[in-house]
Tab-separated table of C-alpha atoms and ligand atoms in Angstrom:
chain	number	residue	atom	x	y	z
A	909	UNK	CA	24.163	5.169	19.080
A	910	UNK	CA	21.410	3.355	17.952
A	911	UNK	CA	19.978	4.828	14.768
A	912	UNK	CA	15.911	5.150	14.613
A	913	UNK	CA	14.030	5.727	11.570
A	914	UNK	CA	10.385	7.157	12.394
A	915	UNK	CA	7.768	7.598	9.693
A	916	UNK	CA	4.554	9.855	10.362
A	917	UNK	CA	1.570	9.470	8.242
A	918	UNK	CA	-0.603	12.126	6.655
A	919	UNK	CA	-3.076	12.324	9.629
A	920	UNK	CA	-0.333	12.642	12.358
A	921	UNK	CA	0.951	15.827	10.663
A	922	UNK	CA	-2.576	17.071	9.809
A	923	UNK	CA	-2.273	20.433	11.527
A	924	UNK	CA	0.261	22.652	13.851
A	925	UNK	CA	-1.270	20.830	16.935
A	926	UNK	CA	-0.215	17.281	15.852
A	927	UNK	CA	2.909	18.337	14.128
A	928	UNK	CA	4.112	19.823	17.651
A	929	UNK	CA	2.956	16.552	18.973
A	930	UNK	CA	5.089	14.730	16.140
A	931	UNK	CA	8.098	16.755	16.994
A	932	UNK	CA	7.737	16.427	21.073
A	933	UNK	CA	7.929	12.471	20.022
A	934	UNK	CA	10.881	13.205	18.108
A	935	UNK	CA	12.941	15.095	20.492
A	936	UNK	CA	11.891	12.431	23.269
A	937	UNK	CA	13.659	9.799	21.189
A	938	UNK	CA	16.723	11.757	20.045
A	939	UNK	CA	17.319	12.402	23.931
A	940	UNK	CA	17.363	9.067	24.947
A	941	UNK	CA	20.640	9.029	23.073
A	942	UNK	CA	19.337	8.026	19.560
A	943	UNK	CA	20.275	8.922	16.072
A	944	UNK	CA	16.787	9.765	14.408
A	945	UNK	CA	15.865	10.105	10.965
A	946	UNK	CA	12.020	11.027	10.308
A	947	UNK	CA	9.978	10.520	7.292
A	948	UNK	CA	7.047	12.677	6.972
A	949	UNK	CA	4.221	12.356	4.522
A	950	UNK	CA	1.962	15.467	3.438
A	951	UNK	CA	-0.374	16.906	5.716
A	952	UNK	CA	-4.139	15.241	5.840
A	953	UNK	CA	-5.446	14.669	2.547
A	954	UNK	CA	-3.376	17.383	0.739
A	955	UNK	CA	-1.927	14.487	-1.638
A	956	UNK	CA	-5.667	14.044	-2.537
A	957	UNK	CA	-6.532	17.477	-2.759
A	958	UNK	CA	-3.606	18.460	-5.052
A	959	UNK	CA	-4.375	15.733	-7.484
A	960	UNK	CA	-7.947	16.934	-7.767
A	961	UNK	CA	-6.750	20.189	-8.598
A	962	UNK	CA	-4.779	18.705	-11.270
A	963	UNK	CA	-7.958	16.898	-12.987
A	964	UNK	CA	-9.521	20.628	-12.399
A	965	UNK	CA	-6.913	21.817	-15.213
A	966	UNK	CA	-7.129	18.471	-17.425
A	967	UNK	CA	-8.398	14.923	-17.898
A	968	UNK	CA	-4.954	13.654	-18.797
A	969	UNK	CA	-2.211	15.274	-16.944
A	970	UNK	CA	1.268	14.686	-17.861
A	971	UNK	CA	2.111	12.338	-15.111
A	972	UNK	CA	5.812	13.728	-14.846
A	973	UNK	CA	3.773	16.938	-13.607
A	974	UNK	CA	1.705	15.221	-11.628
A	975	UNK	CA	4.822	14.285	-9.693
A	976	UNK	CA	5.954	17.449	-9.662
A	977	UNK	CA	2.973	18.735	-8.459
A	978	UNK	CA	2.545	16.261	-5.730
A	979	UNK	CA	5.878	16.436	-4.321
A	980	UNK	CA	5.211	19.480	-3.113
A	981	UNK	CA	2.417	18.226	-0.098
A	982	UNK	CA	5.462	16.474	1.732
A	983	UNK	CA	7.681	19.555	1.640
A	984	UNK	CA	4.789	21.362	3.481
A	985	UNK	CA	5.111	18.459	6.154
A	986	UNK	CA	9.441	18.481	6.424
A	987	UNK	CA	9.688	22.095	6.700
A	988	UNK	CA	6.962	22.623	9.153
A	989	UNK	CA	7.992	19.527	11.316
A	990	UNK	CA	11.860	20.821	11.066
A	991	UNK	CA	10.642	24.275	12.468
A	992	UNK	CA	8.519	22.812	15.404
A	993	UNK	CA	12.044	20.883	16.326
A	994	UNK	CA	13.992	23.939	16.383
A	995	UNK	CA	11.746	25.860	18.719
A	996	UNK	CA	11.957	22.872	21.018
A	997	UNK	CA	15.306	23.540	21.231
A	998	UNK	CA	16.340	20.295	18.803
A	999	UNK	CA	18.826	20.567	16.081
A	1000	UNK	CA	16.895	19.250	12.916
A	1001	UNK	CA	17.110	19.812	8.938
A	1002	UNK	CA	15.073	18.910	6.231
A	1003	UNK	CA	15.733	17.247	2.919
A	1004	UNK	CA	13.439	16.692	-0.337
A	1005	UNK	CA	13.832	13.164	-1.689
A	1006	UNK	CA	16.281	14.813	-4.090
A	1007	UNK	CA	18.359	16.104	-1.272
A	1008	UNK	CA	18.156	12.817	0.534
A	1009	UNK	CA	19.582	11.173	-2.918
A	1010	UNK	CA	17.152	8.918	-3.204
A	1011	UNK	CA	17.340	7.883	-6.546
A	1012	UNK	CA	14.405	6.391	-8.643
A	1013	UNK	CA	13.532	5.115	-12.047
A	1014	UNK	CA	11.353	7.343	-14.524
A	1015	UNK	CA	8.174	5.555	-13.699
A	1016	UNK	CA	6.188	8.494	-13.000
A	1017	UNK	CA	3.778	8.223	-10.351
A	1018	UNK	CA	5.112	4.543	-9.334
A	1019	UNK	CA	8.811	5.169	-9.740
A	1020	UNK	CA	10.731	2.379	-8.486
A	1021	UNK	CA	14.113	3.287	-5.851
A	1022	UNK	CA	16.839	2.357	-7.642
A	1023	UNK	CA	19.624	3.478	-4.735
A	1024	UNK	CA	19.820	5.714	-1.642
A	1025	UNK	CA	23.154	7.627	-1.144
A	1026	UNK	CA	22.842	8.280	2.629
A	1027	UNK	CA	26.226	10.149	2.999
A	1028	UNK	CA	24.415	13.630	3.357
A	1029	UNK	CA	22.034	12.185	5.838
A	1030	UNK	CA	25.004	10.786	7.866
A	1031	UNK	CA	27.095	14.061	7.786
A	1032	UNK	CA	24.034	15.623	9.270
A	1033	UNK	CA	23.612	12.721	11.872
A	1034	UNK	CA	26.840	13.394	12.811
A	1035	UNK	CA	26.391	16.857	13.497
A	1036	UNK	CA	23.972	16.023	16.301
A	1037	UNK	CA	20.801	16.713	14.252
A	1038	UNK	CA	17.529	15.276	13.435
A	1039	UNK	CA	17.143	14.589	9.718
A	1040	UNK	CA	13.620	15.057	8.390
A	1041	UNK	CA	13.085	13.715	4.977
A	1042	UNK	CA	9.978	13.969	2.817
A	1043	UNK	CA	8.688	10.579	2.196
A	1044	UNK	CA	7.026	9.305	-1.519
A	1045	UNK	CA	9.291	11.190	-3.437
A	1046	UNK	CA	12.762	10.733	-5.084
A	1047	UNK	CA	14.842	11.883	-8.381
A	1048	UNK	CA	15.421	9.905	-11.214
A	1049	UNK	CA	18.594	9.824	-13.167
A	1050	UNK	CA	17.376	12.485	-15.524
A	1051	UNK	CA	16.961	14.737	-12.330
A	1052	UNK	CA	13.334	14.847	-12.373
A	1053	UNK	CA	11.035	14.609	-9.320
A	1054	UNK	CA	9.127	11.273	-9.177
A	1055	UNK	CA	6.851	9.736	-6.630
A	1056	UNK	CA	6.619	6.302	-5.292
A	1057	UNK	CA	2.662	5.438	-5.270
A	1058	UNK	CA	0.529	6.027	-3.096
A	1059	UNK	CA	1.133	5.492	0.260
A	1060	UNK	CA	5.236	5.386	-0.585
A	1061	UNK	CA	6.231	7.070	2.213
A	1062	UNK	CA	6.065	3.731	4.119
A	1063	UNK	CA	8.560	2.519	1.480
A	1064	UNK	CA	10.777	5.814	1.724
A	1065	UNK	CA	11.124	5.108	5.546
A	1066	UNK	CA	11.752	1.279	5.071
A	1067	UNK	CA	14.417	2.071	2.381
A	1068	UNK	CA	16.358	4.650	4.434
A	1069	UNK	CA	16.312	2.221	7.607
A	1070	UNK	CA	17.548	-0.191	5.254
A	1071	UNK	CA	20.477	1.589	3.945
A	1072	UNK	CA	21.465	3.293	6.860
A	1073	UNK	CA	21.499	-0.316	8.860
A	1074	UNK	CA	18.612	1.677	11.740
A	1075	UNK	CA	18.086	-0.353	14.673
A	1076	UNK	CA	14.430	-0.067	14.373
A	1077	UNK	CA	11.894	1.485	11.930
A	1078	UNK	CA	8.517	2.832	13.550
A	1079	UNK	CA	5.743	3.827	11.506
A	1080	UNK	CA	3.355	6.023	13.245
A	1081	UNK	CA	-0.262	6.147	12.154
A	1082	UNK	CA	-3.651	6.584	13.054
A	1083	UNK	CA	-4.500	3.278	14.501
A	1084	UNK	CA	-2.580	1.555	17.137
A	1085	UNK	CA	-1.574	-1.437	14.759
A	1086	UNK	CA	-2.201	-4.330	12.021
A	1087	UNK	CA	-5.781	-5.727	12.757
A	1088	UNK	CA	-7.638	-8.532	11.756
A	1089	UNK	CA	-9.520	-6.139	9.295
A	1090	UNK	CA	-9.624	-2.252	8.777
A	1091	UNK	CA	-10.690	-1.292	12.127
A	1092	UNK	CA	-12.870	1.599	10.476
A	1093	UNK	CA	-15.097	-1.049	8.812
A	1094	UNK	CA	-15.080	-4.100	11.692
A	1095	UNK	CA	-14.723	-2.016	14.904
A	1096	UNK	CA	-14.462	-5.389	16.800
A	1097	UNK	CA	-11.494	-6.137	14.712
A	1098	UNK	CA	-8.581	-7.148	16.862
A	1099	UNK	CA	-5.131	-5.620	17.223
A	1100	UNK	CA	-2.560	-8.292	16.194
A	1101	UNK	CA	1.097	-8.329	18.378
A	1102	UNK	CA	2.902	-9.957	15.923
A	1103	UNK	CA	2.638	-10.721	12.117
A	1104	UNK	CA	4.829	-12.274	9.682
A	1105	UNK	CA	6.305	-10.579	6.393
A	1106	UNK	CA	4.512	-12.823	4.255
A	1107	UNK	CA	1.149	-12.190	5.893
A	1108	UNK	CA	1.582	-8.758	5.805
A	1109	UNK	CA	2.521	-8.937	2.061
A	1110	UNK	CA	-0.836	-10.777	1.647
A	1111	UNK	CA	-2.735	-8.156	3.782
A	1112	UNK	CA	-1.380	-5.314	1.713
A	1113	UNK	CA	-1.592	-6.597	-1.619
A	1114	UNK	CA	-4.962	-7.241	-0.951
A	1115	UNK	CA	-5.846	-3.966	0.147
A	1116	UNK	CA	-5.063	-3.270	3.517
A	1117	UNK	CA	-3.658	0.333	3.283
A	1118	UNK	CA	-2.090	0.455	6.474
A	1119	UNK	CA	1.185	-0.360	4.915
A	1120	UNK	CA	2.244	0.060	1.277
A	1121	UNK	CA	3.019	-3.535	-0.328
A	1122	UNK	CA	6.253	-2.338	-1.511
A	1123	UNK	CA	7.534	-1.297	1.689
A	1124	UNK	CA	6.918	-4.916	3.288
A	1125	UNK	CA	8.875	-6.502	0.157
A	1126	UNK	CA	11.508	-4.039	0.780
A	1127	UNK	CA	11.461	-5.017	4.534
A	1128	UNK	CA	11.623	-8.655	4.056
A	1129	UNK	CA	14.060	-8.501	1.445
A	1130	UNK	CA	16.651	-6.463	3.904
A	1131	UNK	CA	15.210	-7.586	7.247
A	1132	UNK	CA	14.062	-4.627	8.516
A	1133	UNK	CA	12.160	-4.931	11.842
A	1134	UNK	CA	8.601	-2.927	11.461
A	1135	UNK	CA	6.930	-1.601	14.340
A	1136	UNK	CA	3.380	0.031	13.662
A	1137	UNK	CA	2.016	1.874	16.102
A	1138	UNK	CA	-0.322	4.926	16.751
A	1139	UNK	CA	0.969	8.563	16.805
A	1140	UNK	CA	-1.818	9.279	19.193
A	1141	UNK	CA	-1.165	6.850	22.003
A	1142	UNK	CA	1.654	5.093	23.868
A	1143	UNK	CA	0.359	1.583	23.316
A	1144	UNK	CA	2.411	-0.978	21.975
A	1145	UNK	CA	1.235	-1.659	18.535
A	1146	UNK	CA	2.216	-4.390	16.195
A	1147	UNK	CA	5.629	-5.993	15.177
A	1148	UNK	CA	6.084	-7.068	11.634
A	1149	UNK	CA	8.884	-9.692	11.665
A	1150	UNK	CA	10.020	-12.855	9.872
A	1151	UNK	CA	8.128	-15.168	12.156
A	1152	UNK	CA	4.425	-13.980	13.116
A	1153	UNK	CA	2.025	-16.277	15.049
A	1154	UNK	CA	2.511	-19.793	13.219
A	1155	UNK	CA	2.540	-23.383	13.320
A	1156	UNK	CA	0.232	-24.537	16.166
A	1157	UNK	CA	-0.911	-21.228	16.969
A	1158	UNK	CA	-1.443	-20.056	13.674
A	1159	UNK	CA	-5.408	-19.510	13.482
A	1160	UNK	CA	-6.706	-20.854	10.185
A	1161	UNK	CA	-7.948	-17.060	8.771
A	1162	UNK	CA	-6.082	-14.351	10.234
A	1163	UNK	CA	-7.488	-11.423	8.790
A	1164	UNK	CA	-10.283	-10.197	6.065
A	1165	UNK	CA	-9.239	-7.181	3.588
A	1166	UNK	CA	-11.149	-5.864	0.898
A	1167	UNK	CA	-10.115	-3.625	-2.133
A	1168	UNK	CA	-12.632	-1.118	-3.626
A	1169	UNK	CA	-12.191	0.418	-7.034
A	1170	UNK	CA	-11.834	-2.484	-9.189
A	1171	UNK	CA	-12.684	-2.608	-12.721
A	1172	UNK	CA	-14.049	-5.760	-14.305
A	1173	UNK	CA	-13.256	-6.420	-18.352
A	1174	UNK	CA	-14.305	-9.094	-20.275
A	1175	UNK	CA	-13.200	-9.927	-23.532
A	1176	UNK	CA	-16.218	-11.665	-25.516
A	1177	UNK	CA	-15.940	-14.833	-27.989
A	1178	UNK	CA	-12.163	-15.164	-27.945
A	1179	UNK	CA	-10.797	-17.796	-30.436
A	1180	UNK	CA	-9.433	-20.575	-28.413
A	1181	UNK	CA	-6.058	-21.690	-29.241
A	1182	UNK	CA	-2.722	-21.511	-27.951
A	1183	UNK	CA	-1.103	-18.232	-27.238
A	1184	UNK	CA	-4.154	-16.141	-27.170
A	1185	UNK	CA	-3.676	-15.518	-23.329
A	1186	UNK	CA	-0.234	-14.743	-23.684
A	1187	UNK	CA	-1.022	-11.867	-26.152
A	1188	UNK	CA	-3.958	-10.667	-24.300
A	1189	UNK	CA	-1.767	-10.235	-21.200
A	1190	UNK	CA	1.488	-8.998	-22.904
A	1191	UNK	CA	-0.104	-6.435	-24.257
A	1192	UNK	CA	-1.690	-5.106	-20.942
A	1193	UNK	CA	1.654	-5.404	-19.228
A	1194	UNK	CA	3.749	-3.374	-21.613
A	1195	UNK	CA	1.429	-0.598	-20.388
A	1196	UNK	CA	2.549	-1.133	-16.651
A	1197	UNK	CA	-1.153	-2.239	-16.099
A	1198	UNK	CA	-1.404	-4.761	-13.293
A	1199	UNK	CA	-3.931	-7.419	-14.084
A	1200	UNK	CA	-5.331	-9.126	-10.705
A	1201	UNK	CA	-8.296	-11.764	-11.045
A	1202	UNK	CA	-8.816	-13.765	-14.532
A	1203	UNK	CA	-10.884	-16.434	-15.343
A	1204	UNK	CA	-11.666	-17.992	-18.767
A	1205	UNK	CA	-15.433	-19.678	-19.326
A	1206	UNK	CA	-15.216	-23.080	-20.754
A	1207	UNK	CA	-14.865	-23.381	-24.518
A	1208	UNK	CA	-17.864	-23.081	-26.704
A	1209	UNK	CA	-17.585	-23.793	-30.690
A	1210	UNK	CA	-14.230	-22.420	-30.343
A	1211	UNK	CA	-15.073	-19.602	-28.510
A	1212	UNK	CA	-14.425	-18.559	-24.765
A	1213	UNK	CA	-14.924	-15.251	-22.641
A	1214	UNK	CA	-11.770	-13.835	-21.014
A	1215	UNK	CA	-12.583	-11.850	-17.962
A	1216	UNK	CA	-10.093	-9.881	-15.389
A	1217	UNK	CA	-9.966	-7.271	-13.128
A	1218	UNK	CA	-7.674	-4.173	-12.935
A	1219	UNK	CA	-7.362	-1.182	-10.546
A	1220	UNK	CA	-10.203	1.286	-11.668
A	1221	UNK	CA	-7.904	4.139	-11.607
A	1222	UNK	CA	-6.023	1.861	-14.578
A	1223	UNK	CA	-9.216	1.724	-16.900
A	1224	UNK	CA	-8.875	4.544	-18.784
A	1225	UNK	CA	-5.254	3.576	-19.852
A	1226	UNK	CA	-6.105	0.087	-20.641
A	1227	UNK	CA	-9.404	0.239	-22.169
A	1228	UNK	CA	-7.907	1.425	-25.956
A	1229	UNK	CA	-5.486	-1.219	-25.876
A	1230	UNK	CA	-7.541	-3.942	-24.775
A	1231	UNK	CA	-9.839	-3.082	-27.405
A	1232	UNK	CA	-6.871	-3.167	-29.970
A	1233	UNK	CA	-5.860	-6.503	-28.883
A	1234	UNK	CA	-9.407	-7.655	-29.041
A	1235	UNK	CA	-9.624	-6.617	-32.563
A	1236	UNK	CA	-6.467	-8.353	-33.639
A	1237	UNK	CA	-7.365	-11.738	-32.060
A	1238	UNK	CA	-10.441	-11.417	-33.961
A	1239	UNK	CA	-12.588	-11.355	-30.633
A	1240	UNK	CA	-16.394	-10.341	-30.994
A	1241	UNK	CA	-16.098	-7.373	-28.422
A	1242	UNK	CA	-14.922	-5.752	-25.037
A	1243	UNK	CA	-17.365	-5.071	-22.235
A	1244	UNK	CA	-16.257	-3.277	-19.086
A	1245	UNK	CA	-17.971	-2.370	-15.616
A	1246	UNK	CA	-16.690	-0.487	-12.226
A	1247	UNK	CA	-18.271	-0.840	-9.289
A	1248	UNK	CA	-16.202	-4.351	-8.429
A	1249	UNK	CA	-14.429	-4.973	-5.381
A	1250	UNK	CA	-12.613	-7.978	-4.037
A	1251	UNK	CA	-12.920	-9.613	-0.381
A	1252	UNK	CA	-10.412	-11.724	0.690
A	1253	UNK	CA	-9.278	-13.996	3.599
A	1254	UNK	CA	-5.850	-14.350	4.537
A	1255	UNK	CA	-4.118	-16.938	7.050
A	1256	UNK	CA	-1.186	-18.836	6.871
A	1257	UNK	CA	-2.816	-21.457	8.804
A	1258	UNK	CA	-5.426	-22.317	6.278
A	1259	UNK	CA	-2.541	-24.795	4.719
A	1260	UNK	CA	-3.339	-27.085	7.250
A	1261	UNK	CA	-7.114	-26.391	7.300
A	1262	UNK	CA	-9.209	-27.816	4.465
A	1263	UNK	CA	-12.689	-26.179	4.115
A	1264	UNK	CA	-12.028	-22.938	4.507
A	1265	UNK	CA	-13.096	-22.000	0.758
A	1266	UNK	CA	-16.316	-23.843	1.422
A	1267	UNK	CA	-17.314	-21.913	4.672
A	1268	UNK	CA	-16.274	-18.226	2.844
A	1269	UNK	CA	-18.420	-18.975	-0.141
A	1270	UNK	CA	-21.863	-20.400	2.106
A	1271	UNK	CA	-21.167	-17.344	4.534
A	1272	UNK	CA	-21.457	-14.735	1.509
A	1273	UNK	CA	-24.218	-16.775	0.185
A	1274	UNK	CA	-26.250	-16.378	3.443
A	1275	UNK	CA	-25.405	-12.636	3.048
A	1276	UNK	CA	-27.359	-13.126	-0.329
A	1277	UNK	CA	-23.518	-11.563	-2.100
A	1278	UNK	CA	-23.137	-12.955	-5.389
A	1279	UNK	CA	-19.675	-13.997	-6.145
A	1280	UNK	CA	-18.358	-12.600	-9.842
A	1281	UNK	CA	-14.925	-14.107	-9.538
A	1282	UNK	CA	-12.599	-16.053	-7.364
A	1283	UNK	CA	-8.855	-16.659	-6.982
A	1284	UNK	CA	-7.190	-18.630	-4.237
A	1285	UNK	CA	-3.457	-19.037	-3.021
A	1286	UNK	CA	-1.946	-21.509	-0.249
A	1287	UNK	CA	-2.811	-18.608	1.903
A	1288	UNK	CA	-5.266	-16.416	0.927
A	1289	UNK	CA	-9.048	-16.772	-0.701
A	1290	UNK	CA	-10.438	-13.720	-2.750
A	1291	UNK	CA	-13.753	-13.256	-4.225
A	1292	UNK	CA	-14.819	-10.375	-6.362
A	1293	UNK	CA	-18.127	-8.694	-5.130
A	1294	UNK	CA	-20.230	-5.823	-5.816
A	1295	UNK	CA	-18.873	-2.594	-4.397
A	1296	UNK	CA	-22.131	-2.040	-2.583
A	1297	UNK	CA	-21.807	-5.100	-0.479
A	1298	UNK	CA	-18.206	-4.765	0.728
A	1299	UNK	CA	-18.979	-3.738	4.281
A	1300	UNK	CA	-21.412	-6.682	4.927
A	1301	UNK	CA	-18.787	-9.011	3.368
A	1302	UNK	CA	-16.196	-8.060	5.364
A	1303	UNK	CA	-18.061	-8.100	8.527
A	1304	UNK	CA	-19.632	-10.947	8.105
A	1305	UNK	CA	-16.342	-13.104	7.379
A	1306	UNK	CA	-14.996	-11.336	10.267
A	1307	UNK	CA	-17.774	-12.791	12.254
A	1308	UNK	CA	-17.488	-16.447	10.450
A	1309	UNK	CA	-13.711	-16.950	11.040
A	1310	UNK	CA	-14.082	-15.825	14.706
A	1311	UNK	CA	-11.615	-13.238	14.533
A	1312	UNK	CA	-13.372	-10.294	16.897
A	1313	UNK	CA	-12.908	-9.579	20.319
A	1314	UNK	CA	-13.867	-12.102	22.617
B	337	ADP	P1	-1.119	6.944	7.296
B	337	ADP	O1	-1.407	8.543	6.501
B	337	ADP	O2	-0.604	7.044	8.624
B	337	ADP	O3	-0.045	6.464	6.199
B	337	ADP	P2	-2.804	5.316	6.125
B	337	ADP	O4	-4.496	5.926	5.639
B	337	ADP	O5	-2.017	4.942	4.575
B	337	ADP	O6	-2.256	6.171	7.485
B	337	ADP	O7	-3.292	3.940	6.607
B	337	ADP	C1	-3.707	3.420	8.019
B	337	ADP	C2	-5.493	3.066	7.567
B	337	ADP	O8	-5.240	1.964	7.189
B	337	ADP	C3	-6.075	3.193	8.812
B	337	ADP	O9	-6.671	4.487	9.185
B	337	ADP	C4	-7.179	1.922	8.645
B	337	ADP	O10	-8.426	2.570	7.961
B	337	ADP	C5	-6.421	1.192	7.331
B	337	ADP	N1	-6.462	-0.089	7.707
B	337	ADP	C6	-7.106	-1.288	6.444
B	337	ADP	N2	-6.839	-2.146	6.804
B	337	ADP	C7	-6.186	-2.331	7.962
B	337	ADP	C8	-5.719	-3.452	8.891
B	337	ADP	N3	-6.113	-4.549	8.869
B	337	ADP	N4	-5.204	-2.861	9.839
B	337	ADP	C9	-4.984	-1.505	10.404
B	337	ADP	N5	-5.429	-0.559	9.815
B	337	ADP	C10	-5.758	-0.945	8.473
B	338	LIG	N1	1.241	11.496	0.702
B	338	LIG	C1	1.200	10.333	-0.187
B	338	LIG	C2	-0.230	9.535	-0.497
B	338	LIG	O1	-0.981	10.323	0.159
B	338	LIG	C3	2.494	9.163	0.447
B	338	LIG	C4	1.976	8.847	1.893
B	338	LIG	O2	1.007	9.140	2.419
B	338	LIG	O3	2.621	7.750	1.735
B	338	LIG	O4	-0.193	8.560	-0.940
B	339	MG	MG1	-0.444	5.239	4.322
């Protein structure tokens, strides 16, 4: 009997009507003769609301307690969905991350899955039940509740699909698949029928929140075929597999992404000598903070400026460490600014099409958008811009590279 993992995001279980509709889809899948494991997120904006309530208590909540709090959101969805399945006469049981034995490290708020012991899930499947698992959460070796980072239910779904050797992993969300740009920002964006793991990794890492980056990494590593589709229709969606539309068919640019909420930090007048970059960035890495774009100005009288971007949420945690290291290396000072965003173009076809970068820069220039930093790889080009320009930048790049519906 084939096993299918289905994941439903927050908007798909936002209210009773939607939960009942998810239950009907799950029951239909089970009736066709499949074993079904369902992963759900917290209803609607529950996770955001829980997080704000923590900040109403204190500006510096303990990360262990944040995870304790956030994990309650998913518990609401698993119990309600299981009740909805029961009322349709479909045998089902709900499990928290801990009951599903999803073992993680102790990096609260961004824990990594170490292993999944799926025996208990398999037992219930053998009894003919649908198993409903709380997404986004696990349990550490010390038996503390952990969460997997925002959007982490995607990762729960892929981890379960990999360890249960599922025939397919279906991700149900509020759009009809993966598009050439966020369809909420660019209404003319086109749905992709297929996309490769590699191109999807780029889209996710550059801000397309539709799939959590780690879920795509995991899917690639364990060769889990992902099918992204809408909870609200029966349209075909997008397949994420080893091969997307590559080779001759590959367009030079296949997507445009953006990431708001970045911060830029500049360490001013840094003595220009070997080992300095390593000192600065090791210090930041030790605090588990991701650095994104980096530029170093030309050396003037033995001094340079080093600028880089990080996620705005990490700024509070990063600044004291950066100020400390700046002092130690005898830099002049540290300046930080918020309201920075990153806009990127992505495409495996870029490898064989020269001139793409120049076209991107002149498109932004025509819109009078200033570029603060640039970073490139074989298959993407990113520019740091002001946050207020994001919408304009994404729309004009989408048009420039001919990505819209004809
Ligand atoms: P869920 O709650 O189902 O996990 P998310 O909000 O995490 O849903 O992800 C879906 C959202 O991702 C969409 O509503 C859309 O606005 C956004 N998105 C950003 N980039 C893309 C893209 N390239 N294709 C599809 N959706 C995208
Ligand atoms: N509820 C969590 C979040 O909002 C996990 C998820 O939706 O995937 O980030
Ligand atoms: Mg999500």
